[in-house]
């Protein structure tokens, strides 16, 4: 199995498409950091104008922590798209190139091949999250320094002390990994169905957009359903910045995302191990 | 005594409302170069996909090396090298990297020395470091064959390996197949829709048409018994026509086509016809036998239908 995972990793890292996602994160975050570096105070004052009328805030608000927090907003659409570049291609790309036949005529069970490919996509997803963490957290803190983190959530304003932030970021990045894994598992599922890598990428993004749009509809029938949409829970990393933290909500959201991963991989496995390869 | 390497019994493959393979039976023995002949859409690729477990038969049994493919898949495939449909490779890798990847998938020797010796054998050693996307179709075919050899399998399955190649490319592939069979003792299952290709390489063959086996046997015996279309270029052609009309050879004579006499004649009688014409003062310039797969098929199918009627 390890040998197969290494082979799969070698295959994806020999494709230039794999580096697009990582490069895009670096460029996007660097761009945000540059803008904030130049016009950060102006932006901070504008953002906190109303707060200053109510609270007496004398701390430096635009700091590395706030920037890292804001950058995480990219995980709604932008970074899921980048993740699908690899997970959507990993099976469909083999079908397009015909190499799926090369692969499946080897003395390896289909389950083993599928699992090796899935683990490879998850390693890539982890690498995407690690790049995001490195760029958004480590580089931002290095550039702007640490400080109090002022977060506005649905319950109001939360001010987190400087020494109470780092661990929240670590947990939130792990949670983001779970959210992006759900996206990559969905793209992996679509990838097992088609013979063109573009299909899984478009289908996954379509699902994200449609489900997100449905979540905004305040209709009773959807209200019940939307609590099970994975898109509802992708933003669950924000829960780590509540005070006090609602651990029950985090466990619930995390379980729904994990359930999606297991369910989607299960369906993929069931279909892939039984299907006739006619490409 | 030769041992069976492939045993296909009553294998059937149905897709929605369509039977691609209809209860076929055949056996390939150790050391055979086994020709699997049929026109496009006859069921060749479907059969090869079933032999390599890419698709599952609807019914019937496939045994390789005496073991059931459905229950001993990994064990069997460890001893099989196959090109199914096309020799598809990872185009972004070079030739030796492709070979190395395949060798690692088999858990076989992936040392550069071993891989280079295989590339040497298929005539690609000079292009070992070239990316496969720069390869011609013929080179890809040769690399595909190299990939089937990295783990030194007993059985090699090649699906139309000369399709799309120029005459030199076809000869190169034929030479490799004959080398693998004669010098390395491999059993080769070779599918094709080109009869001469099978005639030049295989010792046994089956013909499949519309999912059914039409003919099975030794290539030499099957083809020597066959009637060929013979074009006789001779002069004077009018005299030759008169002489033929007055002789027993007239029963094989069809017509004058493109300035030549056309006969449908058993191959064993060709020499006799030539002698007869020469003895009667006809200058014979050439005798060109043509035996298209289509003609051979039609004959086989006609015979099968006659047998069924009886």
CSV table of C-alpha atoms in Angstrom, one decimal, chain A residues 3-4 6-8 10-12 14-15 94 96-110 113 273-279, chain B residues 13-15 49 52-56 73-75 77-78 80 82 84-90 92-94 97 100-102 104-106 147:
chain,number,residue,atom,x,y,z
A,3,UNK,CA,4.5,1.7,-2.4
A,4,UNK,CA,1.2,2.5,-4.2
A,6,UNK,CA,4.3,6.8,-3.2
A,7,UNK,CA,3.7,6.0,-6.8
A,8,UNK,CA,0.5,8.0,-6.8
A,10,UNK,CA,5.0,10.8,-7.6
A,11,UNK,CA,2.4,10.9,-10.4
A,12,UNK,CA,0.6,13.9,-9.1
A,14,UNK,CA,5.1,15.3,-11.8
A,15,UNK,CA,2.1,17.2,-13.1
A,94,UNK,CA,-6.3,8.1,-15.7
A,96,UNK,CA,-8.8,10.1,-20.1
A,97,UNK,CA,-5.2,9.0,-20.7
A,98,UNK,CA,-6.2,5.3,-20.9
A,99,UNK,CA,-3.8,4.6,-18.1
A,100,UNK,CA,-6.6,3.3,-16.0
A,101,UNK,CA,-6.3,0.1,-18.0
A,102,UNK,CA,-2.6,-0.1,-17.3
A,103,UNK,CA,-3.3,0.4,-13.6
A,104,UNK,CA,-6.2,-2.1,-13.3
A,105,UNK,CA,-4.4,-4.9,-15.0
A,106,UNK,CA,-1.8,-4.9,-12.3
A,107,UNK,CA,-1.9,-7.5,-9.5
A,108,UNK,CA,-3.5,-5.1,-7.1
A,109,UNK,CA,-7.0,-5.2,-5.8
A,110,UNK,CA,-9.2,-2.3,-7.0
A,113,UNK,CA,-5.7,1.2,-5.9
A,273,UNK,CA,-14.8,-2.1,-7.4
A,274,UNK,CA,-17.7,-3.4,-9.4
A,275,UNK,CA,-17.6,-1.4,-12.6
A,276,UNK,CA,-16.7,-2.6,-16.0
A,277,UNK,CA,-13.8,-0.6,-17.4
A,278,UNK,CA,-14.8,0.0,-21.0
A,279,UNK,CA,-12.7,3.1,-21.7
B,13,UNK,CA,-20.9,-10.8,-21.9
B,14,UNK,CA,-24.0,-8.8,-22.1
B,15,UNK,CA,-24.5,-5.1,-22.0
B,49,UNK,CA,-10.9,-7.0,-21.1
B,52,UNK,CA,-7.5,-9.0,-17.8
B,53,UNK,CA,-10.4,-8.6,-15.4
B,54,UNK,CA,-11.2,-5.0,-16.6
B,55,UNK,CA,-14.7,-6.2,-17.1
B,56,UNK,CA,-16.6,-9.1,-15.6
B,73,UNK,CA,-7.1,-12.3,-9.8
B,74,UNK,CA,-4.0,-10.8,-8.2
B,75,UNK,CA,-2.0,-14.1,-8.3
B,77,UNK,CA,-2.2,-11.0,-13.1
B,78,UNK,CA,1.2,-11.1,-11.4
B,80,UNK,CA,0.5,-11.6,-17.1
B,82,UNK,CA,-1.0,-6.9,-21.2
B,84,UNK,CA,-5.4,-3.5,-23.8
B,85,UNK,CA,-6.7,-1.5,-26.7
B,86,UNK,CA,-3.8,1.0,-26.9
B,87,UNK,CA,-0.4,1.3,-25.3
B,88,UNK,CA,-1.3,4.2,-23.1
B,89,UNK,CA,1.4,5.6,-20.9
B,90,UNK,CA,2.0,8.6,-18.7
B,92,UNK,CA,4.5,13.5,-18.9
B,93,UNK,CA,7.1,10.9,-17.9
B,94,UNK,CA,10.0,9.6,-20.0
B,97,UNK,CA,10.2,6.4,-15.7
B,100,UNK,CA,10.0,2.0,-13.5
B,101,UNK,CA,6.5,2.9,-12.4
B,102,UNK,CA,5.1,-0.3,-13.9
B,104,UNK,CA,7.1,-0.9,-9.0
B,105,UNK,CA,3.4,-1.7,-9.4
B,106,UNK,CA,4.4,-5.3,-9.9
B,147,UNK,CA,6.0,-2.5,-20.0
